[in-house]
Coordinates of C-alpha atoms and ligand atoms in Angstrom, one line a residue:
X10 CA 0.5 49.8 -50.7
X11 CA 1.0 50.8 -47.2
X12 CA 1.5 47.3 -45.3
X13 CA -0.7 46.7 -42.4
X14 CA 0.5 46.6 -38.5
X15 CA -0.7 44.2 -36.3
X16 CA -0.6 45.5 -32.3
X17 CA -1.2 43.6 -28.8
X18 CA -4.6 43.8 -27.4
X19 CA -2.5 44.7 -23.8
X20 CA 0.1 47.1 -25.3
X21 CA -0.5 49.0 -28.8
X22 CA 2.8 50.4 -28.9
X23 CA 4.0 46.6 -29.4
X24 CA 3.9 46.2 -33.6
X25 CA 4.4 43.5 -35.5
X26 CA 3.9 43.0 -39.3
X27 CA 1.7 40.0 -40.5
X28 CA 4.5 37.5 -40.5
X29 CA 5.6 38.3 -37.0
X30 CA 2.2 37.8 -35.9
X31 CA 1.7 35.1 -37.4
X32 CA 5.1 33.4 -36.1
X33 CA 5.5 34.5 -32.7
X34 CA 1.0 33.6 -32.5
X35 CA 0.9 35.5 -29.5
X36 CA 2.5 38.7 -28.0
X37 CA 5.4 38.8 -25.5
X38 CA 3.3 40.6 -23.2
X39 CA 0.7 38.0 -23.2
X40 CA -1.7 40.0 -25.5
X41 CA -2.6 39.2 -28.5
X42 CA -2.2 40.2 -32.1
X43 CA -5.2 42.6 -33.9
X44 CA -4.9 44.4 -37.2
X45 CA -4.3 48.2 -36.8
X46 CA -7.5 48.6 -39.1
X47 CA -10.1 46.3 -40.6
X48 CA -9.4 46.3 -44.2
X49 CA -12.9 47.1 -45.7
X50 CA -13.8 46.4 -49.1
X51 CA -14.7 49.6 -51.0
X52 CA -18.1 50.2 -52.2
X53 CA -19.3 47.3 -55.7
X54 CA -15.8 45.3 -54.4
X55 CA -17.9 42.9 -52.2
X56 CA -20.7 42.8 -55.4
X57 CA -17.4 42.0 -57.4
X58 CA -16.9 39.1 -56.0
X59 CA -20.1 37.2 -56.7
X60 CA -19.5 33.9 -58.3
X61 CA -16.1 34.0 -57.5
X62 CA -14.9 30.0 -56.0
X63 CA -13.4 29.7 -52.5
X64 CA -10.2 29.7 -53.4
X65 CA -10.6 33.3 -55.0
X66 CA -12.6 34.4 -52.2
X67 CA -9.8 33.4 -49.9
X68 CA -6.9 35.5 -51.9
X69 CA -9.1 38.2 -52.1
X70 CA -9.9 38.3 -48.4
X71 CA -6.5 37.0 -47.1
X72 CA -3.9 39.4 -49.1
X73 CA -6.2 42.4 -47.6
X74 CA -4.9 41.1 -44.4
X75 CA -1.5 39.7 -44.7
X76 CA 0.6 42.8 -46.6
X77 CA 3.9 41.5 -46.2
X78 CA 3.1 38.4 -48.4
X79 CA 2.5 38.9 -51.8
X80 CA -0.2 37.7 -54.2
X81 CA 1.7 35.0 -55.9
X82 CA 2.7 33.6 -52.2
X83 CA -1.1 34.2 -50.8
X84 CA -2.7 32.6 -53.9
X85 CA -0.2 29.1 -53.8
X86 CA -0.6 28.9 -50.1
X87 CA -4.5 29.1 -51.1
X88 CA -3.8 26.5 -53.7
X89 CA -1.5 24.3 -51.4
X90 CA -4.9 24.3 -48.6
X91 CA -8.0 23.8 -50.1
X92 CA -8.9 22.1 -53.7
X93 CA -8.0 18.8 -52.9
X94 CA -8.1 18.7 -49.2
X95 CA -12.0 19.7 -49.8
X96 CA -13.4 17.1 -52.9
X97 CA -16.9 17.9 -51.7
X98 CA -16.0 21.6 -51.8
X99 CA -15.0 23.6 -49.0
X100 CA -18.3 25.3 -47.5
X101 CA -21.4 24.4 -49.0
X102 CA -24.8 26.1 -47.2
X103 CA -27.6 23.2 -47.3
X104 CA -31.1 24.2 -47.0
X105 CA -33.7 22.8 -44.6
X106 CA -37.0 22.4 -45.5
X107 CA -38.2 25.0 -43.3
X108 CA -35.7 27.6 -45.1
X109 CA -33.1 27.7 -42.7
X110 CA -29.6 27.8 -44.1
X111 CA -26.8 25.5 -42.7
X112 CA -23.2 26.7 -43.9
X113 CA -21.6 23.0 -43.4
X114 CA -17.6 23.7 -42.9
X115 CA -16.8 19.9 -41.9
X116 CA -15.9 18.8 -45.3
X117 CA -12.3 18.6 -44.6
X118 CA -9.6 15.5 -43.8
X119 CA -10.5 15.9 -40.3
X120 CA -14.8 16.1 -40.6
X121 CA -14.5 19.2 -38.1
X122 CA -14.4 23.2 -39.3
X123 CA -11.2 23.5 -37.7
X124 CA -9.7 22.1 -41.0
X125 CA -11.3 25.3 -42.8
X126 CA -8.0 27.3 -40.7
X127 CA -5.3 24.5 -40.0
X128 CA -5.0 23.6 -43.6
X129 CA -3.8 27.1 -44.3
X130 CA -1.7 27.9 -41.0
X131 CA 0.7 25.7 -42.4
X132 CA 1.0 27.4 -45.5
X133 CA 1.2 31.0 -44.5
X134 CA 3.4 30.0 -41.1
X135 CA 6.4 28.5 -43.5
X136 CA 5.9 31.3 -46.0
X137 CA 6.3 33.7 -42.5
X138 CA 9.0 32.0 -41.2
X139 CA 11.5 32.6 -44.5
X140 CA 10.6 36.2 -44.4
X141 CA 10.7 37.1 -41.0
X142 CA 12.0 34.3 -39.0
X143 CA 15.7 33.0 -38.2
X144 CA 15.5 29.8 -39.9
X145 CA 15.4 27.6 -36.7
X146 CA 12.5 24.5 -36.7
X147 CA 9.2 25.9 -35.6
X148 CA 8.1 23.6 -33.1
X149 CA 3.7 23.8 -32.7
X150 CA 2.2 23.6 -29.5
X151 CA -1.5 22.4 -29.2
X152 CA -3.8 22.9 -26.2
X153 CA -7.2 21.0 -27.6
X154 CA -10.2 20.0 -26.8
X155 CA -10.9 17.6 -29.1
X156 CA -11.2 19.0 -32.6
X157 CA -8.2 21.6 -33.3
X158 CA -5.8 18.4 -32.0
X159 CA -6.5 16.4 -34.9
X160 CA -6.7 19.3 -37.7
X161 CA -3.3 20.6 -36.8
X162 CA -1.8 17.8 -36.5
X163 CA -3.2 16.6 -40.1
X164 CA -2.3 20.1 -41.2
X165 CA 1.1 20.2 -40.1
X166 CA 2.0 16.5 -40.9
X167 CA 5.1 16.2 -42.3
X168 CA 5.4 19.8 -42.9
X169 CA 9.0 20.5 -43.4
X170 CA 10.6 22.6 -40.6
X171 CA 7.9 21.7 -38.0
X172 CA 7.7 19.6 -35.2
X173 CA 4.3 19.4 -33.2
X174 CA 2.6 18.6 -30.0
X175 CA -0.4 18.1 -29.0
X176 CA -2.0 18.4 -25.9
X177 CA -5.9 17.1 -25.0
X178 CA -7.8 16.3 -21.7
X179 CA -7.2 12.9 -21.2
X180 CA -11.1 12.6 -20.2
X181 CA -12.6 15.0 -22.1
X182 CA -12.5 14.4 -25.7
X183 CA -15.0 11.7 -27.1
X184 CA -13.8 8.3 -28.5
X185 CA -13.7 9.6 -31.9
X186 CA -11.9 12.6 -31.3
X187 CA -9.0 11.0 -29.3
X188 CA -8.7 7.8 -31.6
X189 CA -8.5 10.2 -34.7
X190 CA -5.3 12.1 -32.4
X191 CA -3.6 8.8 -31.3
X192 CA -3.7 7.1 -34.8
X193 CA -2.2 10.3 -36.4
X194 CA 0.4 9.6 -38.8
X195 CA 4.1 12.3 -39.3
X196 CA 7.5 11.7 -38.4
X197 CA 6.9 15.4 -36.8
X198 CA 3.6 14.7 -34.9
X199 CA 3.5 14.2 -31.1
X200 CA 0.4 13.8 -28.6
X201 CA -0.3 13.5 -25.1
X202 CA -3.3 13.3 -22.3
X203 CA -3.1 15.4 -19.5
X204 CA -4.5 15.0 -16.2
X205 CA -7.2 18.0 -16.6
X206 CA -9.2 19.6 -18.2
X207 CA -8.9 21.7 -21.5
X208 CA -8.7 25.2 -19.5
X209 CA -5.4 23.3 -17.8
X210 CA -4.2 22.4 -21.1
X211 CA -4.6 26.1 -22.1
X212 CA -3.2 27.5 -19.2
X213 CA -0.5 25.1 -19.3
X214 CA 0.7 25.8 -23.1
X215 CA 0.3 29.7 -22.8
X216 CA 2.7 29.4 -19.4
X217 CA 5.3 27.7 -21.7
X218 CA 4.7 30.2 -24.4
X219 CA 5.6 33.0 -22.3
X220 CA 8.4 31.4 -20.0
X221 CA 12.1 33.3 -21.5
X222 CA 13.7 30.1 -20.0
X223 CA 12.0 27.5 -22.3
X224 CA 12.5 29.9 -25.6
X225 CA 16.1 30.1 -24.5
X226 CA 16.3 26.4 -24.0
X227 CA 14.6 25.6 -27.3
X228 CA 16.6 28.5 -28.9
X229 CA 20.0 26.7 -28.3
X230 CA 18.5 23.6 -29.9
X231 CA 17.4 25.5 -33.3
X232 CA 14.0 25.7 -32.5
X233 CA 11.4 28.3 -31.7
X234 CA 7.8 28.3 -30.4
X235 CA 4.8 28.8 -32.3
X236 CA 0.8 28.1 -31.9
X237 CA -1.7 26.7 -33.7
X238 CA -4.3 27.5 -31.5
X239 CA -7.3 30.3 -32.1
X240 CA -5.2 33.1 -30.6
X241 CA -2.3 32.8 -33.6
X242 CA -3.7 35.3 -36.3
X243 CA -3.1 32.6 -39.1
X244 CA -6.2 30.6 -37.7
X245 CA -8.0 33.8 -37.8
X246 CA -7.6 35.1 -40.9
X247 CA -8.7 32.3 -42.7
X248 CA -11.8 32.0 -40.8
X249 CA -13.2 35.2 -42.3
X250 CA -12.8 33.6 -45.6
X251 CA -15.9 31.6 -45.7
X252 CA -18.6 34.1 -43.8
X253 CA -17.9 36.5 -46.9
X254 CA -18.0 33.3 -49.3
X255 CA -21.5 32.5 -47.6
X256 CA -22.6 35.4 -47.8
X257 CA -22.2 35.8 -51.6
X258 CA -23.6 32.1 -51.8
X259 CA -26.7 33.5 -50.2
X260 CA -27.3 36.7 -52.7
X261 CA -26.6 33.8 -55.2
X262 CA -29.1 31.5 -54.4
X263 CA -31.3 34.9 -54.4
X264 CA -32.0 34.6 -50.5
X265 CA -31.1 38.3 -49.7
X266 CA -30.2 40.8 -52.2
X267 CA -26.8 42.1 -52.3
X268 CA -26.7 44.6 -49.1
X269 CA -29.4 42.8 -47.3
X270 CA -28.3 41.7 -44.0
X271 CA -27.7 37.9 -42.9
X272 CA -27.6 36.9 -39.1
X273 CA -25.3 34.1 -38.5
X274 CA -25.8 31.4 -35.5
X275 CA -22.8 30.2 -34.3
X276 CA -21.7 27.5 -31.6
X277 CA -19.1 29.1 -29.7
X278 CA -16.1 28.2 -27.6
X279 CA -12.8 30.1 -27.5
X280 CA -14.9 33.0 -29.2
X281 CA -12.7 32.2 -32.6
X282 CA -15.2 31.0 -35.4
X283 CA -17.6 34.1 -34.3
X284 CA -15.1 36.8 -33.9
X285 CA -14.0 36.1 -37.9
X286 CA -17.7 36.6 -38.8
X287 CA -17.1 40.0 -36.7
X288 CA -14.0 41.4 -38.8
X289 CA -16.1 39.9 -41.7
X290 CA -19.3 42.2 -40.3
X291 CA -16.8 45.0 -40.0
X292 CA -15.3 44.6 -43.6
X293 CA -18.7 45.5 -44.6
X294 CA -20.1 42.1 -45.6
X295 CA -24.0 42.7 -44.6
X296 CA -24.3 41.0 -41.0
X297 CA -27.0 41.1 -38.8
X298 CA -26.6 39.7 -35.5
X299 CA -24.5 37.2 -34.9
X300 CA -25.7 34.3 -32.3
X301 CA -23.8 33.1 -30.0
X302 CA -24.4 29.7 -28.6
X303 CA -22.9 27.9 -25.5
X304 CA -23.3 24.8 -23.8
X305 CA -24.0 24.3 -20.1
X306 CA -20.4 26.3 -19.8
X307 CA -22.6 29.3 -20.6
X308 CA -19.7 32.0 -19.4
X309 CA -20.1 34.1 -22.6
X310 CA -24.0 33.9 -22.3
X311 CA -23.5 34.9 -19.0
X312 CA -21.0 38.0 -20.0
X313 CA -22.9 39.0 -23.1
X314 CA -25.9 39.4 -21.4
X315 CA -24.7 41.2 -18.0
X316 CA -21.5 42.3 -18.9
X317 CA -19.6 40.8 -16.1
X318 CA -17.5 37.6 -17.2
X319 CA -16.8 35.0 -14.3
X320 CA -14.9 31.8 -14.8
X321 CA -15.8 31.0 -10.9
X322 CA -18.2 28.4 -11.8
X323 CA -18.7 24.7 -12.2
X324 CA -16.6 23.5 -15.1
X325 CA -18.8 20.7 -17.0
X326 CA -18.0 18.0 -19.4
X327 CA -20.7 18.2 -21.6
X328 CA -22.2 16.7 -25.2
X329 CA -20.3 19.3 -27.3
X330 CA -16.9 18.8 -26.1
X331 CA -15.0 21.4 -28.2
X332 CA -17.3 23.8 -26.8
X333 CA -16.0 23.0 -23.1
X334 CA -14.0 25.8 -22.4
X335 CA -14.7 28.7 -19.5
X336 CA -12.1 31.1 -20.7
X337 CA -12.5 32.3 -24.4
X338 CA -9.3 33.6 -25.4
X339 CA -10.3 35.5 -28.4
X340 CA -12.7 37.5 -26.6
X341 CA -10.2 40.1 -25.9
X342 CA -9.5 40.7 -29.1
X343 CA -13.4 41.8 -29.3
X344 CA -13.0 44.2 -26.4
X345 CA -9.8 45.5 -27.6
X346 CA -11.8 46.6 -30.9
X347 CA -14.9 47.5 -28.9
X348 CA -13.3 49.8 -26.8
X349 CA -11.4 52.0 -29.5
X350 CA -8.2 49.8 -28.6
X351 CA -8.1 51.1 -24.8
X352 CA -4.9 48.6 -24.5
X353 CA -4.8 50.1 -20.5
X354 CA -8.1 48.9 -20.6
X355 CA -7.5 45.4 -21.7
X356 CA -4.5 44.8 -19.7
X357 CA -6.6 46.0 -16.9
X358 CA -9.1 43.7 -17.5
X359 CA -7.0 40.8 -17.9
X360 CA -5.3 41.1 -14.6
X361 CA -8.2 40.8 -13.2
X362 CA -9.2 37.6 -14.8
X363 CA -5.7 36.3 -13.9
X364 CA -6.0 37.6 -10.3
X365 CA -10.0 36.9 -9.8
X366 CA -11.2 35.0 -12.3
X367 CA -13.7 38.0 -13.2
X368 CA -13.9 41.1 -14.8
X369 CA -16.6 43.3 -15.4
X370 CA -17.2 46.0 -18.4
X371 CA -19.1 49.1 -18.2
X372 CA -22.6 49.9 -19.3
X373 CA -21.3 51.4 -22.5
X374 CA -19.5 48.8 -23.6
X375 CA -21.9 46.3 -22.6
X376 CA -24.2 48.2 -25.4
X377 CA -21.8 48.2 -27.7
X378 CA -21.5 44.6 -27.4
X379 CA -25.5 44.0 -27.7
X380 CA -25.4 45.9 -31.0
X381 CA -23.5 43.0 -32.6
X382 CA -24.2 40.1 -30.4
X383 CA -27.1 38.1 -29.4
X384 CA -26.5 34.7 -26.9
X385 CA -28.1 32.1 -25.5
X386 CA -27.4 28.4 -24.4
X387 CA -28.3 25.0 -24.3
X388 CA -28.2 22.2 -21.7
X389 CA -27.0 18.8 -22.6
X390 CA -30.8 17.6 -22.6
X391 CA -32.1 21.0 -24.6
X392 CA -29.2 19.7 -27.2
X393 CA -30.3 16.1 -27.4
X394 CA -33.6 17.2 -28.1
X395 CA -32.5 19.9 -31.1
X396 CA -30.4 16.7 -32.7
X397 CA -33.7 14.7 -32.5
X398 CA -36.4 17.8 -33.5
X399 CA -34.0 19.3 -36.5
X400 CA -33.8 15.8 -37.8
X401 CA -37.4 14.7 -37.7
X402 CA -38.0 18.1 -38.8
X403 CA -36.0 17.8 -42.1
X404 CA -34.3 14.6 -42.2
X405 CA -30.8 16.8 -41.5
X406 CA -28.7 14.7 -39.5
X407 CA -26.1 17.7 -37.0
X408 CA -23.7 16.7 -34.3
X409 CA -24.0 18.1 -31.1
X410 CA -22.3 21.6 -31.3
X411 CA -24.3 22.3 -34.5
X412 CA -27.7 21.4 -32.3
X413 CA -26.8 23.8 -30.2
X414 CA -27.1 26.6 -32.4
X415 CA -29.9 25.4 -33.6
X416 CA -31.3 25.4 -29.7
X417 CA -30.6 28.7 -29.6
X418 CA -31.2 30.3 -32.6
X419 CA -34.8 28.8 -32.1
X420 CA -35.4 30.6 -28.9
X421 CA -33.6 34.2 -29.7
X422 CA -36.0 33.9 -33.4
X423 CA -39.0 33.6 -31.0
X424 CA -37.8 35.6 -28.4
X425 CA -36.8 38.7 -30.9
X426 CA -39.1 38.3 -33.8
X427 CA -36.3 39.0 -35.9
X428 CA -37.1 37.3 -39.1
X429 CA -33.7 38.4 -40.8
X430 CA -32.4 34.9 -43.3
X431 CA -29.9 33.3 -40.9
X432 CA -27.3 30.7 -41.5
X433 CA -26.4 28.3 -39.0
X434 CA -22.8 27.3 -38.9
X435 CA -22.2 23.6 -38.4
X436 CA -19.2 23.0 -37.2
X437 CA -18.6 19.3 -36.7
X438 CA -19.9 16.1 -38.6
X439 CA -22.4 14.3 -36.8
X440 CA -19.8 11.2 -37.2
X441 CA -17.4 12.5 -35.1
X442 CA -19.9 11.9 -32.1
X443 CA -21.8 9.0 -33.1
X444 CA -22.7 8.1 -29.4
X445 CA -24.3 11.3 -28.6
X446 CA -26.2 11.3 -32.1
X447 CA -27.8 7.9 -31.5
X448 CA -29.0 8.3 -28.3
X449 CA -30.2 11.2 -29.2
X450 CA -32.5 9.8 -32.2
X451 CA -33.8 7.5 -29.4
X452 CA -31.5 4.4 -31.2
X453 CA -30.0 1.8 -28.8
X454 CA -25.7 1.8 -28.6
X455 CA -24.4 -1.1 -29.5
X456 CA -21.6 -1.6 -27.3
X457 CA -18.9 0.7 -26.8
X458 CA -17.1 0.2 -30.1
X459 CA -17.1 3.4 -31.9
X460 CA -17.2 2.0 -35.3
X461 CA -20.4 -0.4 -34.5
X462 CA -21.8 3.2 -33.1
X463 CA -20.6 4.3 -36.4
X464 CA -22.3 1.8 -38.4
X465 CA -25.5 1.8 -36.5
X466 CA -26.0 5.6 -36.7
X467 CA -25.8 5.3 -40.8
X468 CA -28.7 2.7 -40.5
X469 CA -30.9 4.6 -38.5
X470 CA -30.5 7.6 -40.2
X471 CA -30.0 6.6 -43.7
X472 CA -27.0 9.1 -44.2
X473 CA -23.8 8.1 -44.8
X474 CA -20.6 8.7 -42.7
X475 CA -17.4 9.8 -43.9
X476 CA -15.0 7.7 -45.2
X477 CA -11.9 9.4 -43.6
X478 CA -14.2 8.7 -40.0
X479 CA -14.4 4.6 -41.2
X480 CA -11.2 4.6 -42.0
X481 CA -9.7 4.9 -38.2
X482 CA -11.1 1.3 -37.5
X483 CA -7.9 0.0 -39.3
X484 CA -5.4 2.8 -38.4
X485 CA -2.7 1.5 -35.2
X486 CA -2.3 3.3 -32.3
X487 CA 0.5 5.6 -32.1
X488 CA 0.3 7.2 -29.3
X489 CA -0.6 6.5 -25.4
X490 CA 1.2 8.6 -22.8
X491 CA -0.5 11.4 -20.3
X492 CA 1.3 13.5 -18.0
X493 CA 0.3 16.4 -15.3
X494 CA -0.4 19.5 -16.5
X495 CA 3.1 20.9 -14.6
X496 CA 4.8 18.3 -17.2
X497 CA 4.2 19.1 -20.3
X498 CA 7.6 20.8 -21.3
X499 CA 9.3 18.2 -20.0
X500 CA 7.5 15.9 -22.1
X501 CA 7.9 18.1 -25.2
X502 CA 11.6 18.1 -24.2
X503 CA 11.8 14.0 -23.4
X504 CA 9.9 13.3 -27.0
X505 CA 12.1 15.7 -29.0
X506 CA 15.1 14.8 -27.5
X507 CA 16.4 17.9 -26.5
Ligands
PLP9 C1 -13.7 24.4 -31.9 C2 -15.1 24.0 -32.1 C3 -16.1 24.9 -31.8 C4 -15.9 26.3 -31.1 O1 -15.2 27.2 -32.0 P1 -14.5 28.4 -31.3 O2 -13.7 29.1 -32.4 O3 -13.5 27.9 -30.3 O4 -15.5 29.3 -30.7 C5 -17.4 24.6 -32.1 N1 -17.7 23.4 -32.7 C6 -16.7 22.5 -33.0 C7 -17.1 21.2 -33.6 C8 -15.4 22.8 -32.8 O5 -14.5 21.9 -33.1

């Protein structure tokens, strides 16, 4: 079988195979890492699959994708990620009473979807590193903003050969999120605050990524760089997994018929969780549109409707933290595909968005993009009310970046007409933001303690939280520092020792 090449969205002649790409997570020239082609699945293969658990719908979609690895490593790294991890199962699509299907993917250790990716990373990144890296410790940097902290770090935990660091806006992550970080068990786990926001904390981890002098520095000390973050083509891959595994849950509940289409509403930040239901669309699983849904940092809204993407706007702390972000890094790897792999292009493009802070694309692709794509957003009010509607609708209880889909799945259904079945994709238990939840049913906080929040929310609503959230009350604090976002290698370097 002819292995598969992975090339930079800003440089095609720059190859890697999977294991490269999934070690060095993004390219040396700052691009990052697509599949020279979308491994379809020939005609009846999809059909094939029906019935088939997760965990088979994972090797079957994953070793399509990583071709260096073989089955019997794909399958235990499988094995090794899910099962256990996941006793509720690891997707599971609940229906609403008004027929609308929610693919819930926040049964993980961590209650957040990012689980669904950063229990596998793990796995395939120390199965990488002994084919195609040196041997040295593979030290995991973190930009978050709020919920891939926490998943990576319970993902990588004690991961022999890893050391990791994580890296969250001191002030915008809820209480939940940031206890869950600074209680976080390991002898390899470290976390920090910085003075910013999540775009600084980004910015600030891809400037250490691609300084020679810090590789060289950790180099000497037996260590190289790697990410955990969206852009690394482990967290991808493993994200198209379960839009083919809903899919064939929704034939088999005998919602559409195998080749009917499915639209999926998504709740969007760094563009990752939607861009895997696009290589799943391109594989040939039946998609219809897929939804994309912003908070009140609407950029994508903005771009997907006008084509012109401009981060020179207010930056907002809003309801649906993870969703904070003005610069969605996987984007590119959209336009790369969108534009036939014009890498000129991209690189183009993304000069200007380091020089400007905008870019624009052209008519064409703008059409191209419309084909695929629907957007919309939702203020933090409009997403109060969608917690408070959905659940007096149907007695289903979603956090905050779940209501937003549901905000504007609502208003592209009435605006469209377009009747297709559609799954929304909830991302997040409604646990790990009690405060917003509450006050959202209309309920009364009381106090600031998290846990009486907690408690409160269960009462009013009658459903239960998860034990792994209850559990925090009794966990210690671990850790407490915050630096400037100019600091942070020197904090990685002061922790570590090096
Ligand atoms: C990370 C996150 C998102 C956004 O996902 P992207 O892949 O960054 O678009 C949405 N909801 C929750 C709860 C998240 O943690």
């Amino acid at each position: 079988m002819s292995r598969l090449r992975y090339s930079s969205t800003r440089d095609s002649s720059l190859q890697v195979s999977s294991s490269e790409a999934i070690l060095q997570g993004i390219s040396k020239d700052g691009g990052l890492f697509v599949p020279e082609t979308i491994p379809a699945f020939a005609p009846g293969e999809l059909a094939q699959l029906q019935g088939s658990s997760y965990q088979e719908v994972a090797s079957a979609v994953l070793s399509r994708y990583l071709t260096d690895f073989s089955q019997e490593e794909i399958d235990d790294c499988v094995k090794k990620a899910y099962g256990s991890k996941f006793p509720e199962g690891e997707a599971s699509l609940a229906e609403l009473k008004d027929g609308l299907q929610v693919l819930e993917l926040w049964h993980g250790p961590t209650c957040a979807f990012k689980d669904m990716a950063l229990q596998m990373l793990p796995q395939l990144l120390t199965v990488a590193n002994k084919k195609a890296g040196d041997g040295k410790t593979i030290l995991i940097l973190v930009a978050t903003s709020g919920d891939t902290g926490k998943a990576a770090l319970e993902g990588f935990c004690d991961v022999p050969g890893t050391e990791i660091a994580v890296f969250y806006p001191q002030d915008g992550v809820s209480h939940m999120q940031k206890r869950q970080m600074v209680t976080q068990a390991g002898e390899n786990v470290h976390v920090c605050g910085v003075d910013g926001n999540f775009d600084d904390c980004q910015t600030g981890v891809k400037r250490i990524f691609t300084d020679g002098r810090a590789a060289a520095e950790l180099a000497a000390k037996g260590m190289r760089f790697s990410s955990a973050n969206s852009i690394n083509w482990g967290r991808l891959a493993p994200q198209i997994v379960y839009y083919v595994y809903a899919y064939l849950e929704m034939c088999r509940a005998g919602k559409v018929a195998m080749g009917e289409p499915v639209n999926f509403a998504v709740p969007t930040g760094n563009f990752g969780n939607i861009l895997a239901a696009y290589f799943a669309k391109e594989m040939g699983v039946p998609i219809g549109k897929l939804i994309c849904a912003s908070n009140r940092n609407n950029v994508l809204t903005d771009f997907l409707s006008e084509g012109r993407y401009d981060r020179n706007r207010p930056f907002y702390t809003t309801l649906s933290p993870s969703m904070d972000i003005l610069v969605s890094s996987n984007l590119e790897r959209l336009l790369y595909l969108l534009s036939g792999r014009d890498d000129g292009l991209i690189g183009r493009l993304y000069r200007d968005l380091s020089d400007t802070g905008r870019f624009a694309v052209k008519e064409e692709m703008l059409g191209r993009l419309k084909e695929s794509f629907a957007a919309g957003c939702a203020d933090d009010a409009e997403t109060s009310a969608a917690i408070r509607e959905v659940y007096d609708r149907s007695g289903y209880l979603c956090d905050p970046h779940t209501a937003v889909a549901f905000k504007v799945y609502g208003e592209y259904r009435a605006a469209t007409g377009d009747e297709t079945p559609t799954v929304v994709v909830s991302t997040a238990s409604p646990y790990k933001f009690p405060a917003s939840v509450l006050e959202a049913l209309g309920g009364e906080l009381p106090g600031k303690n998290d846990f009486s929040i907690l408690s409160s929310l269960e009462e009013r609503s009658g459903v239960a939280a998860p034990a792994a959230l209850k559990a925090l009350r009794d966990k210690p604090i671990r850790f407490g520092d915050c630096c400037m976002p100019g600091e942070m290698f020197g904090w990685v370097k002061a922790v570590l020792n090096i």
